Coordinates of C-alpha atoms in Angstrom, one line a residue:
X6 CA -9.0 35.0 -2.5
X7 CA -12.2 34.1 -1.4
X8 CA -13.3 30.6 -0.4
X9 CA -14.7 27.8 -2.6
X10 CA -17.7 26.8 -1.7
X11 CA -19.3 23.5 -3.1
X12 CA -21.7 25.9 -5.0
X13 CA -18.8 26.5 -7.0
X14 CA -18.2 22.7 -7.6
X15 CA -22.0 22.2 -8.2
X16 CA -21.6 25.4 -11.0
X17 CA -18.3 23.7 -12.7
X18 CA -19.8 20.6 -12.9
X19 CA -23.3 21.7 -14.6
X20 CA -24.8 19.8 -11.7
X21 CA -26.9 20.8 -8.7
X22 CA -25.4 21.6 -5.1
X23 CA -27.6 18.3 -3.8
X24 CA -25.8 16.1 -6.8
X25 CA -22.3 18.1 -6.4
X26 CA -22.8 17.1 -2.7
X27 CA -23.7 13.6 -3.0
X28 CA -20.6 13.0 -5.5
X29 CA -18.2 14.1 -3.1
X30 CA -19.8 12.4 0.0
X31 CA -20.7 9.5 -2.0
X32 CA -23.9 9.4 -0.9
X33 CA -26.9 8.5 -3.2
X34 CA -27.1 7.2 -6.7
X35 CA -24.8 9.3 -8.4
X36 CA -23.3 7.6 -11.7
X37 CA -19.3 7.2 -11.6
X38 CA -19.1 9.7 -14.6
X39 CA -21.1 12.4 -13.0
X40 CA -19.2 11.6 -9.5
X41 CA -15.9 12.1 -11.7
X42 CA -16.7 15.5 -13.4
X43 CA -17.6 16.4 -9.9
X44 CA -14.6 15.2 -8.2
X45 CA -12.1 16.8 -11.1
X46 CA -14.4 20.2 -10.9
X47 CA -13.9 20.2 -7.1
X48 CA -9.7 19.5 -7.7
X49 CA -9.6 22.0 -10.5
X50 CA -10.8 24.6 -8.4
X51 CA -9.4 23.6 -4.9
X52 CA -12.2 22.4 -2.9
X53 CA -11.5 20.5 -0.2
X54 CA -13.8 18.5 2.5
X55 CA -12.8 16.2 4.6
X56 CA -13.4 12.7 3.9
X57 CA -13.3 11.0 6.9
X58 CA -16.8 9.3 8.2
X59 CA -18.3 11.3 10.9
X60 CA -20.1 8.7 13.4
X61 CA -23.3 8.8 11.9
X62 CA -22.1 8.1 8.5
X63 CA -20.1 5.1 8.5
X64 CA -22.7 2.9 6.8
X65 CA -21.4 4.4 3.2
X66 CA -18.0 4.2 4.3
X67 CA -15.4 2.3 2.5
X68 CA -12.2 1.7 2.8
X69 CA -10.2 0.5 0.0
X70 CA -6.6 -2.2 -0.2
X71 CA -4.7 -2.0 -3.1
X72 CA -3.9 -5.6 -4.1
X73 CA -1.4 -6.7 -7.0
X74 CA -2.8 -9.5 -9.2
X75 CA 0.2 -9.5 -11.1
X76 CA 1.5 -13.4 -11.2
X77 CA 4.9 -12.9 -9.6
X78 CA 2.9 -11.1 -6.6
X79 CA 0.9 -14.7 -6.0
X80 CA 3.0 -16.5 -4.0
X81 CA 3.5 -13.9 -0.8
X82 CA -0.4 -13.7 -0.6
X83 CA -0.4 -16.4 2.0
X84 CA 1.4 -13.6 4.2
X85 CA -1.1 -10.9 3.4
X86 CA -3.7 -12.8 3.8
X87 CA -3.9 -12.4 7.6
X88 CA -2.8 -8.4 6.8
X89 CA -5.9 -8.2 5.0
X90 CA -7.9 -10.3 7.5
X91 CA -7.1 -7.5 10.2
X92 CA -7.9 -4.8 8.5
X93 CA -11.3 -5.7 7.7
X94 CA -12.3 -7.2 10.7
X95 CA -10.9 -3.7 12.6
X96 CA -13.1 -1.5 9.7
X97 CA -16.1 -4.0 10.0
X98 CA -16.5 -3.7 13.4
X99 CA -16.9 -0.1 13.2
X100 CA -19.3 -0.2 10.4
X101 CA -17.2 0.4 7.4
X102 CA -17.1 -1.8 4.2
X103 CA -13.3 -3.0 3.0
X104 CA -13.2 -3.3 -0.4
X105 CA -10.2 -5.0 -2.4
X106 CA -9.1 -3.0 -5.4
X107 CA -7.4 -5.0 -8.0
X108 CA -4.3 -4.1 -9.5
X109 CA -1.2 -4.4 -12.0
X110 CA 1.8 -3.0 -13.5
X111 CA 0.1 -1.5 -16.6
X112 CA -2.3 0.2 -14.3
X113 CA -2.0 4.3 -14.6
X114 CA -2.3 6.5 -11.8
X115 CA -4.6 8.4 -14.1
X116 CA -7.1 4.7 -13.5
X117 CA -6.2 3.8 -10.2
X118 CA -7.0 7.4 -8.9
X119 CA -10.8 7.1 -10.9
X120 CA -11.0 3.8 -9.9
X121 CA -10.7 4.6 -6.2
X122 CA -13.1 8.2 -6.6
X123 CA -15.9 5.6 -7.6
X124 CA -15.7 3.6 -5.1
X125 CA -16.1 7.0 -2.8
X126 CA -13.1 5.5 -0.4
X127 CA -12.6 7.4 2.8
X128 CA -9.0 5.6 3.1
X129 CA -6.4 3.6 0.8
X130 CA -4.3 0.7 1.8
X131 CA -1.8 -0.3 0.2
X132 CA 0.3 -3.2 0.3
X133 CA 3.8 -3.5 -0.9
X134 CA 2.4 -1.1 -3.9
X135 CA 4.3 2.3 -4.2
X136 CA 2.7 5.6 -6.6
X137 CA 4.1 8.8 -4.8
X138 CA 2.1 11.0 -7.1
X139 CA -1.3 8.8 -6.9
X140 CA -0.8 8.8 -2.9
X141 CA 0.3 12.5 -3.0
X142 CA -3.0 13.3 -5.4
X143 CA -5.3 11.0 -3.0
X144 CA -4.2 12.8 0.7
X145 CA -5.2 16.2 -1.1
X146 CA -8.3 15.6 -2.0
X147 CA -8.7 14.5 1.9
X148 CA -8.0 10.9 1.5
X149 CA -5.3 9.1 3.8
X150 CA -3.2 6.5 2.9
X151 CA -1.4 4.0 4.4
X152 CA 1.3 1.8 3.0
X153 CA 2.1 -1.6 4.6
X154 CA 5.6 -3.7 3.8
X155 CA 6.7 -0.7 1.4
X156 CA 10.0 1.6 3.3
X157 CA 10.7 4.1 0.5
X158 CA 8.1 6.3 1.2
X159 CA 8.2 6.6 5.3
X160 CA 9.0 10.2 5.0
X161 CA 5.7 11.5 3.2
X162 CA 3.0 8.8 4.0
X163 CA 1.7 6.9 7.0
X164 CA 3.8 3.3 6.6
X165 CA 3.8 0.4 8.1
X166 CA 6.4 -2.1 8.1
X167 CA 7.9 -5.3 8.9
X168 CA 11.5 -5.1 10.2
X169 CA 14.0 -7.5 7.8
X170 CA 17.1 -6.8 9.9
X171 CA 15.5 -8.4 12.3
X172 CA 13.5 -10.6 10.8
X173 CA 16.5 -12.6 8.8
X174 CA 18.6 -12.2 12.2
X175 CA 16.3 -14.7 14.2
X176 CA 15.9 -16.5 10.6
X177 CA 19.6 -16.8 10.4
X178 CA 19.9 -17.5 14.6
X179 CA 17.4 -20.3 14.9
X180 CA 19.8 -22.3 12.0
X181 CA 22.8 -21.8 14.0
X182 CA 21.0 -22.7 17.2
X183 CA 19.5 -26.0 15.8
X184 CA 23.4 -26.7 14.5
X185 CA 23.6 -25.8 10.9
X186 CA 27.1 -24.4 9.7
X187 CA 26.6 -24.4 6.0
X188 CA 24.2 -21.7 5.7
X189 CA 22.8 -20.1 2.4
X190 CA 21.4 -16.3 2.3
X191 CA 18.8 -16.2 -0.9
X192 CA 17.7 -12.7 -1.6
X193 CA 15.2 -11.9 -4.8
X194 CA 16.3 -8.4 -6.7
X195 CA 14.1 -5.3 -5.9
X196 CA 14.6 -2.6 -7.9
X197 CA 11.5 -0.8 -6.0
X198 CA 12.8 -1.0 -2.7
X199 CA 16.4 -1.5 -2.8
X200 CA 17.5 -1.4 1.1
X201 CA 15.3 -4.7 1.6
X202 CA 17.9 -7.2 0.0
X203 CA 20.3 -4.8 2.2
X204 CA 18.8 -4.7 5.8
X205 CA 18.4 -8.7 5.8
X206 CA 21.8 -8.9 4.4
X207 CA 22.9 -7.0 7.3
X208 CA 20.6 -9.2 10.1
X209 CA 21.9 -12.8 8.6
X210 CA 25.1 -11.1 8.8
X211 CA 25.1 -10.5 12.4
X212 CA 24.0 -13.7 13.9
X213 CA 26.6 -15.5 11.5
X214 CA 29.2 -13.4 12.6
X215 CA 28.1 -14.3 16.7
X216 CA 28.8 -17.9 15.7
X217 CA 32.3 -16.6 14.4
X218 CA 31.6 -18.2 10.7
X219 CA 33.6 -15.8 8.4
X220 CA 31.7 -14.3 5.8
X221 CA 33.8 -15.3 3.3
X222 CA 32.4 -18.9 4.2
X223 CA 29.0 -17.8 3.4
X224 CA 27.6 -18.7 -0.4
X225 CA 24.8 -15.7 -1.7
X226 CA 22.3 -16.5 -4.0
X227 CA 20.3 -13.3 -5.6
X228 CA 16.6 -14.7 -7.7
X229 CA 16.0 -12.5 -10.4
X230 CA 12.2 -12.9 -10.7
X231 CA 11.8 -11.2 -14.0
X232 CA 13.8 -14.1 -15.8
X233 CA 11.2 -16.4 -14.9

């Protein structure tokens, strides 16, 4: 089978090479409908380009975090804050732009996907969020992904994340140390990553059980956020 070239894109899309090639760099005025028909043309047929900036070209560079705006996501943004805070001082310094792309529950893959072709992204954070098949759709077409504080998907995508055994260990430690014996474990349900609750069940476990405090002794409270 012989290769595509992005003359084939260009002839798809009813568009010139120059405009075919602008859309998928996203280079030049191109308008997001006409950079769409482009981009599906290009998917449709199996094109594929890398992405990534070259040197010269990180001016038009962006690099896009997927944010929840849902309400129950508000109160945790004082820990992503300094995530977010890293990421574009790291991408600034090397002459990309870090935009935040806004999201929510009711949000397709279908939208999110369009959403982060006009934007022309040469990378996709995202934090806490999970979409196999957006992530799968957006590393063939060229675009990496990484996933911060989000485990169920460490097997297919580049991941980063915090460690909660150990994390509620040295939570659970520096209690005993300072004297406390009546300790509570609170946990919040998540269906979308179920081994959370269960790796800081496991860490609080441990350091209660180096204080020999049975189990037993110890009262569990589990918040189910969607009740409120």
């Amino acid at each position: 089978m012989a290769k595509v070239t992005l003359k084939d894109v260009a002839d798809a899309a009813g568009v010139s090479i120059t405009t075919a090639s602008f859309a998928m760099s996203g280079k030049g005025r191109i308008s997001p409908e006409v950079r769409q028909k482009v981009l599906e043309a290009a998917d449709g047929l199996g094109y594929r380009k890398s992405v990534v900036a070259s040197s010269d070209d990180r001016s038009s560079a962006v690099i896009g975090v997927l944010l929840s705006i849902d309400p129950e996501w508000t109160v945790v943004f004082g820990f992503i804050r300094p995530i977010l805070e890293a990421i574009d001082a790291y991408f600034s310094a090397r002459g990309y732009t870090v935009v935040l792309i806004p999201i929510n529950e009711r949000l397709s893959s279908d939208e999110l996907f369009r959403r982060i072709n006009s934007l022309a992204c040469r990378g996709v954070y995202s934090i806490h969020y999970g979409n196999e098949p957006l992530f799968t759709k957006l590393e063939g077409r060229g675009i990496p992904v990484v996933l911060i504080m989000n485990g169920n998907y460490q097997n297919r995508f580049s991941t980063v994340c915090v460690d909660d055994f150990q994390g509620a260990y040295e939570g659970a430690l520096h209690l005993l140390q300072a004297g406390h014996r009546k300790v509570i474990f609170i946990d919040i349900e998540r269906e979308d990553v179920p081994m959370l609750s269960v790796d800081r069940f496991i860490g609080f476990k441990k350091a209660i059980e180096e204080y020999n405090i049975p189990i037993s002794d110890i009262e569990r409270i589990t918040y189910d956020q969607s009740d409120h």
